[in-house]
Coordinates of C-alpha atoms and ligand atoms in Angstrom, one line a residue:
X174 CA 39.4 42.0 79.7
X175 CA 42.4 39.7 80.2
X176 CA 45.6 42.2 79.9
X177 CA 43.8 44.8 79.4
X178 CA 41.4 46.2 82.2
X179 CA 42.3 45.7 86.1
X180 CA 41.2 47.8 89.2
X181 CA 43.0 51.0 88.1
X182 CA 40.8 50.8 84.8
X183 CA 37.8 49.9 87.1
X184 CA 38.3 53.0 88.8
X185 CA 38.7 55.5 86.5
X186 CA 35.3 54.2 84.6
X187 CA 33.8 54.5 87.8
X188 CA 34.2 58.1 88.1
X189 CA 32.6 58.6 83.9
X190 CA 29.9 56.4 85.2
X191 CA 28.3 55.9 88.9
X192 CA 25.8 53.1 87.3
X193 CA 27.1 50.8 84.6
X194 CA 28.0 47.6 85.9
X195 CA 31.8 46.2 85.9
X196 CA 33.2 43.4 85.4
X197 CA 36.6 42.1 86.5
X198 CA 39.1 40.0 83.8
X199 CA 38.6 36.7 83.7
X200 CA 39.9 35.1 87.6
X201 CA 40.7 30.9 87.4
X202 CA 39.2 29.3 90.0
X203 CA 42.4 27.5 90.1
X204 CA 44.4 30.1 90.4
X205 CA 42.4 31.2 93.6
X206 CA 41.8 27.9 95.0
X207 CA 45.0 26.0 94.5
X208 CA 47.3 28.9 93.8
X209 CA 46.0 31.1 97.2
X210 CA 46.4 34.2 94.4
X211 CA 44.1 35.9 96.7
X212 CA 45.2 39.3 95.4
X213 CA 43.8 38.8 92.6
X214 CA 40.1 39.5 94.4
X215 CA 41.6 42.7 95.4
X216 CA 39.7 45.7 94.5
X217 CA 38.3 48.9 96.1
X218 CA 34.6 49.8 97.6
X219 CA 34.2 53.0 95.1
X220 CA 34.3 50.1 92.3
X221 CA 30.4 48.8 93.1
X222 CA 28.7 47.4 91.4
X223 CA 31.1 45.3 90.2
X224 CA 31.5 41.6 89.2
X225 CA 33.8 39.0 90.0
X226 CA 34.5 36.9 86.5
X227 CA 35.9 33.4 86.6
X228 CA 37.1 30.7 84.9
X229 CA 36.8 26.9 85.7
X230 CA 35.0 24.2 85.4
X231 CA 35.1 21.7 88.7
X232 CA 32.2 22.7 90.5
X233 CA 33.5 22.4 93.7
X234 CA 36.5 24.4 92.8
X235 CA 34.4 27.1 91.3
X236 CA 31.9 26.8 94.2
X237 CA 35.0 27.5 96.4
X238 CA 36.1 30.6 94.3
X239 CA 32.7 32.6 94.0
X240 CA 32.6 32.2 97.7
X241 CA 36.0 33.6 98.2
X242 CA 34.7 36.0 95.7
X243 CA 31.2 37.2 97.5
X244 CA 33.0 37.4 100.8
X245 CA 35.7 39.7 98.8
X246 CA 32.4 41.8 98.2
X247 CA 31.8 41.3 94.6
X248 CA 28.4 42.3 93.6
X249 CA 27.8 39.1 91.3
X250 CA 29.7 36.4 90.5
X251 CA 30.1 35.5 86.4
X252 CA 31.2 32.4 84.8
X253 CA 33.3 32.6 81.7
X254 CA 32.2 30.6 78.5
X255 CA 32.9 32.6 76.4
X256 CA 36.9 33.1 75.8
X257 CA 38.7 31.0 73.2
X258 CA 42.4 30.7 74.2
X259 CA 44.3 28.0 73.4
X260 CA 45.8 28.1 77.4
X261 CA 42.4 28.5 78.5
X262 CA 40.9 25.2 76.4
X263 CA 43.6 23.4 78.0
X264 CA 42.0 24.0 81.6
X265 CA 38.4 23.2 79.9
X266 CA 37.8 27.0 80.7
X267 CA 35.9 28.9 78.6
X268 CA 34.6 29.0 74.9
X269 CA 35.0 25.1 75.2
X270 CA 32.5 24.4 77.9
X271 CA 29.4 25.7 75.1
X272 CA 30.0 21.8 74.3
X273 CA 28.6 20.8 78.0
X274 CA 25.4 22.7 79.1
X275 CA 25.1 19.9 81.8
X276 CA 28.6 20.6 83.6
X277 CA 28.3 24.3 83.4
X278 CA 24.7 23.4 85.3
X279 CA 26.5 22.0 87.4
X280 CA 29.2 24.4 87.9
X281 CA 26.2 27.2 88.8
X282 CA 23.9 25.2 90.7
X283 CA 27.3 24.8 92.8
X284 CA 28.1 28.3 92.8
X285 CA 24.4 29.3 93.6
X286 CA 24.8 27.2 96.6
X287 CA 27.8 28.4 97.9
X288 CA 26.7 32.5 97.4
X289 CA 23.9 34.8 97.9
X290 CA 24.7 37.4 95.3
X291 CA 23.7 36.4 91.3
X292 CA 25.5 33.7 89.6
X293 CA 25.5 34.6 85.9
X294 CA 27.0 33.1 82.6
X295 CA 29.2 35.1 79.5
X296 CA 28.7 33.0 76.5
X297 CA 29.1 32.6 72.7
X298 CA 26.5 31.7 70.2
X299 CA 28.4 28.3 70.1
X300 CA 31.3 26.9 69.0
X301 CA 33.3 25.2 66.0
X302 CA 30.5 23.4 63.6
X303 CA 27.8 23.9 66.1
X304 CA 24.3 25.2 65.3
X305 CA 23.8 28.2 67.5
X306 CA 19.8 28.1 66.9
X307 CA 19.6 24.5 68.0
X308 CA 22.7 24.1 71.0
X309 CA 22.1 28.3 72.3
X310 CA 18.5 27.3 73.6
X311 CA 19.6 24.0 75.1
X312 CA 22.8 25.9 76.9
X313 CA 20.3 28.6 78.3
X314 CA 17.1 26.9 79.3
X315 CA 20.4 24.3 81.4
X316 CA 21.8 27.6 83.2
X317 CA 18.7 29.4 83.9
X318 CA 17.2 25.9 85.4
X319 CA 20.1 26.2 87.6
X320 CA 19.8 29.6 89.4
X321 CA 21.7 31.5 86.7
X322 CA 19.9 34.4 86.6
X323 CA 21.2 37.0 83.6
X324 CA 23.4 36.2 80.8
X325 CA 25.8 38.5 78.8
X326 CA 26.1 36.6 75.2
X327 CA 29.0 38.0 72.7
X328 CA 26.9 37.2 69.4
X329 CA 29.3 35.0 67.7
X330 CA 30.5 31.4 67.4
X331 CA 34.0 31.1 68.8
X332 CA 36.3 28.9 66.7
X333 CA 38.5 26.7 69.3
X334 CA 40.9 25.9 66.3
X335 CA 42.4 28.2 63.5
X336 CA 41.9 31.5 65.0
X337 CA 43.6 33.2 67.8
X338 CA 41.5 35.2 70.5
X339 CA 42.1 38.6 68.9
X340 CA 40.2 37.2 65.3
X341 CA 37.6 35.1 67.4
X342 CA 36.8 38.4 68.3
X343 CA 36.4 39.8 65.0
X344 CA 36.3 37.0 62.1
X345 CA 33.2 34.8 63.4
X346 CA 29.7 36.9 62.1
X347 CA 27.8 38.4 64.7
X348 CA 24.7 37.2 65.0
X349 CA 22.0 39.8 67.4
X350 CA 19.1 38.5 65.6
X351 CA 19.6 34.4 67.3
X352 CA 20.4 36.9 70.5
X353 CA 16.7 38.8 70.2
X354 CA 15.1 35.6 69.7
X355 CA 16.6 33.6 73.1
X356 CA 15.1 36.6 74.9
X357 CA 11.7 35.9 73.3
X358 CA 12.4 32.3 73.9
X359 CA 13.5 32.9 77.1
X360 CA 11.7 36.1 78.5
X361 CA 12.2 35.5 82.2
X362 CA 15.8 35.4 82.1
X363 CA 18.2 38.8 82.0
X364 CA 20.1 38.7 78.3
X365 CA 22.1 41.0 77.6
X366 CA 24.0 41.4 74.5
X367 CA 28.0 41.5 73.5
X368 CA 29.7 42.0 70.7
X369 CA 31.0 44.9 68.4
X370 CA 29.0 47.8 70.1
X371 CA 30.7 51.2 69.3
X372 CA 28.1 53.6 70.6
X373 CA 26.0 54.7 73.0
X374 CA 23.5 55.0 69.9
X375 CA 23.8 51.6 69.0
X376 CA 23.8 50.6 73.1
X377 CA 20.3 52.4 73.0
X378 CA 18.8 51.0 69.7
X379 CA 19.7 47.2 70.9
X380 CA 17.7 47.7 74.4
X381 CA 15.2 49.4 72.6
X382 CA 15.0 46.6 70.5
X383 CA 13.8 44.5 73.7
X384 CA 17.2 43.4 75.1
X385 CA 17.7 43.3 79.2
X386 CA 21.5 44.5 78.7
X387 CA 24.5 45.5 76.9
X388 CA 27.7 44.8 77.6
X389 CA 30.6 46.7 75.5
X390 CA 34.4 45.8 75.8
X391 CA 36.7 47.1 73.3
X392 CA 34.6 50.5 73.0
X393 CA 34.5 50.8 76.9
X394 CA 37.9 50.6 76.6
X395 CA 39.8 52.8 73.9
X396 CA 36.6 55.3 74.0
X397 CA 35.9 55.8 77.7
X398 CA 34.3 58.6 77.3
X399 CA 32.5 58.3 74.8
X400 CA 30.9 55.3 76.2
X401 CA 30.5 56.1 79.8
X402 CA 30.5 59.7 80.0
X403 CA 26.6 60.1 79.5
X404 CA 25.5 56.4 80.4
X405 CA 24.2 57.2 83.5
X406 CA 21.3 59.8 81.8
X407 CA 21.2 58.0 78.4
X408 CA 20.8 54.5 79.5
X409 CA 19.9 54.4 83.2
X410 CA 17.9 57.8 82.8
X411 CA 19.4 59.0 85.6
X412 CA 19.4 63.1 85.9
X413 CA 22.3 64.6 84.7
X414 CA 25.1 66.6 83.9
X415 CA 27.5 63.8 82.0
X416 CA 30.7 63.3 83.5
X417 CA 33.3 64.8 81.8
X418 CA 37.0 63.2 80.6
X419 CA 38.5 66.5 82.1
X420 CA 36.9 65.9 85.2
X421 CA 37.9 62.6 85.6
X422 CA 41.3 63.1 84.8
X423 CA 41.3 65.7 88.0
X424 CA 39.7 63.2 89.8
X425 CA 42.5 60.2 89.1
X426 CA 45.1 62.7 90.4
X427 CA 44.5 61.8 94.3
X428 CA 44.2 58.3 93.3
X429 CA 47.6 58.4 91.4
X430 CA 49.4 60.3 94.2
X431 CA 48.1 57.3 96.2
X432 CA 49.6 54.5 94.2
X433 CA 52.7 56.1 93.6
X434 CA 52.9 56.5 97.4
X435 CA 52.1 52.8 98.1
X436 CA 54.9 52.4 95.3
X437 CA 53.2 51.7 92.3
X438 CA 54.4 53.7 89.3
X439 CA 52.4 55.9 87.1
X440 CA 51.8 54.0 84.0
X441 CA 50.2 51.5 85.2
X442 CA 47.1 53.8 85.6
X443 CA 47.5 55.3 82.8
X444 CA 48.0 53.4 80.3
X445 CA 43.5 53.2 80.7
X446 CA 43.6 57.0 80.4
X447 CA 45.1 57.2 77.0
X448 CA 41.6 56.7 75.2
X449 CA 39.8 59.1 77.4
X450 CA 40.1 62.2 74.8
X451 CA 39.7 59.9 72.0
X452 CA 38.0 61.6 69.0
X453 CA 38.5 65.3 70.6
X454 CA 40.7 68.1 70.7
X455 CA 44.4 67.6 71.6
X456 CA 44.1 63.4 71.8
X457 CA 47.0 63.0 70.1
X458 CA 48.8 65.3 72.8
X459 CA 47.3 63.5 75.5
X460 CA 48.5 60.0 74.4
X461 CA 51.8 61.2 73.6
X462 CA 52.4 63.0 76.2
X463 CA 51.5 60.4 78.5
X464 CA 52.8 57.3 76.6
X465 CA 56.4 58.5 76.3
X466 CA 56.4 60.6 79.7
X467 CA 54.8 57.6 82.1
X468 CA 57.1 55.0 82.3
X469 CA 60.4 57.4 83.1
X470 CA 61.4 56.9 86.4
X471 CA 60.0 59.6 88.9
X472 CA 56.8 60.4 86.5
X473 CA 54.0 61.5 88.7
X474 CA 51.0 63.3 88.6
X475 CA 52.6 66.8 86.9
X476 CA 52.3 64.6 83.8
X477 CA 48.8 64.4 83.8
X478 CA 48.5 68.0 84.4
X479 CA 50.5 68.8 81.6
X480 CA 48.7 66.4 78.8
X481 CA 45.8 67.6 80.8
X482 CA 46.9 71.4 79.9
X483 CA 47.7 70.7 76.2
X484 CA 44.0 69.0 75.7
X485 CA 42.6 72.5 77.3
X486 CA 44.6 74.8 74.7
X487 CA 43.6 72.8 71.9
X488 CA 39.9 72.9 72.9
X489 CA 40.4 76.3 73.5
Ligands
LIG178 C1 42.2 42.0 75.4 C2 40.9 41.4 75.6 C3 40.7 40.5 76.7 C4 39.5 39.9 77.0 N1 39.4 39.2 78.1 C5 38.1 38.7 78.4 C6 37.9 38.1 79.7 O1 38.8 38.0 80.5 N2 36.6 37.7 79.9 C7 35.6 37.8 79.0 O2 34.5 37.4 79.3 N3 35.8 38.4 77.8 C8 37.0 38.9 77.5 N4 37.2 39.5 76.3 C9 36.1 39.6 75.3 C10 35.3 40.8 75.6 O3 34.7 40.7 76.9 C11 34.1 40.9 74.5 O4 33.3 39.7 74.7 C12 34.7 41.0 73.1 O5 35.8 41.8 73.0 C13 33.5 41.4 72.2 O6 32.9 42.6 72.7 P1 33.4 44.1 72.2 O7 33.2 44.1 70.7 O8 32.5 45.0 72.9 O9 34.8 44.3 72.6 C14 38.4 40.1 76.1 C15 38.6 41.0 75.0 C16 39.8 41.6 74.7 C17 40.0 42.5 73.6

């Protein structure tokens, strides 16, 4: 998520869960191509799997980039066609390419050519005054002809003009019953669904519901732990115990002392930790503590360990 998530976030849901599958922000292809922004493929080896999302939409350009992007070691590369910015439009990136099913074909069969790890598609429903029954089969049955072999769909039409990102991501209605039917539609490709999931019950009730996949963004994000912590047994029936926030947080404190030794500073990792006591004892300490405390100059781990110590007492 653009803004949002980067490697430091990547990490720290690594360690609530060994098997979900991550994704990267959103990556231009022109950016890596023509800019030579090759740190933005930087990421580390505990972060598999993990996928490489980008935006574009010249094939060779993009063919170019998921190349860079599988020799970076990404796990799967994933072509965005689902995000609605204004900036983004402008590039023909994104939301706006639900209008040509033939050039994102293109785009993949390119991409498929150029790497041998899986070349899949985030989408919408459709966009502006489209019909998403009649334009989401034509967009999927084009991709999956091309090689593309799983799609993540956010279940709602994205409106190019009017609303700004944050209320297409909220006003358009989801729709998971047009997302069920694709898969009937389309039961040999991998569909997995996106859009306003809050719960690992909800998570559970979709695949039962004969979905391939869920993806969760905004949930994943401010509730960490509540979504990750026992994915591994819940969703991917792995054995357990659950990871636990308080474990994790011991776990980051290595990886912080590492950054701040390479000369990062602390907030940047964690500002993804605020949500991980979200809903429990002492989350309001934790935040706090952490929010004022990690962008003073010389804040290092002994922060941590003291929001850390404040959750423990209020559990206790
Ligand atoms: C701040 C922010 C940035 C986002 N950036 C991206 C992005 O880079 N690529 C993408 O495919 N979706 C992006 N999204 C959309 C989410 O992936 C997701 O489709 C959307 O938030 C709906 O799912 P959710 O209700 O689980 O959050 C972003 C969402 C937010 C809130």
């Amino acid at each position: 998520m653009m803004d949002w998530t980067d490697r430091h976030c990547r990490y720290l849901h690594r360690l609530l869960s060994r098997r979900v599958l991550l994704y990267t922000e959103m990556v231009t292809a022109p950016a890596l191509v023509r800019g030579g922004a090759l740190h933005l493929l930087d990421h580390g080896p505990e972060e598999h799997p993990v996928a490489l999302q980008l935006g574009g939409s010249d094939q060779k350009e993009l063919a170019y980039a998921a190349r860079l992007g599988a020799e970076a070691g990404y796990d799967e590369i994933n072509l965005n066609c689902g995000c609605p910015s204004d900036r983004v439009q402008s590039g023909t990136f994104g939301a706006v390419l639900m209008k040509d099913p033939a050039l994102v074909a293109r785009c993949i069969s390119a991409m498929r050519e150029a790497v041998d790890v899986d070349v899949t598609v985030k989408c919408r429903i459709g966009v502006d005054d489209q019909d998403p029954g009649e334009v989401l089969p034509e967009f999927l049955s084009r991709i999956a002809a091309a090689g593309c072999t799983r799609v993540q769909i956010h279940a709602r039409k994205a409106w190019l003009q009017g609303l700004s990102p944050k209320e297409n991501r909220d006003i358009p209605p989801l729709d998971y019953d047009l997302v069920r039917r694709m898969k009937a539609l389309f039961p040999d490709l991998h569909i997995s669904i996106n859009g306003g999931i809050a719960s690992l019950d909800e998570a559970e009730a979709l695949l039962a519901s004969g979905l391939d996949g869920v993806m969760v963004g905004r949930a994943a994000y401010h509730q960490p732990a509540d979504m990750l912590c026992a994915a591994d047994r819940r969703i991917f029936g792995g054995p357990g115990p659950d990871t636990t926030p308080e474990g994790a947080v011991a776990a980051m404190l290595p990886y912080i002392e590492a950054h701040l030794a390479g000369g990062g500073r602390l907030n940047q990792v964690t500002r993804h930790m605020l949500g991980l006591f979200a809903g429990r004892p002492g989350a309001r300490a934790w935040r706090r503590i952490l929010s004022e405390g990690a962008t003073r100059p010389g804040a290092g781990p002994e922060l941590v360990e003291a929001a850390l110590a404040q959750v423990v007492r209020a559990a206790a």
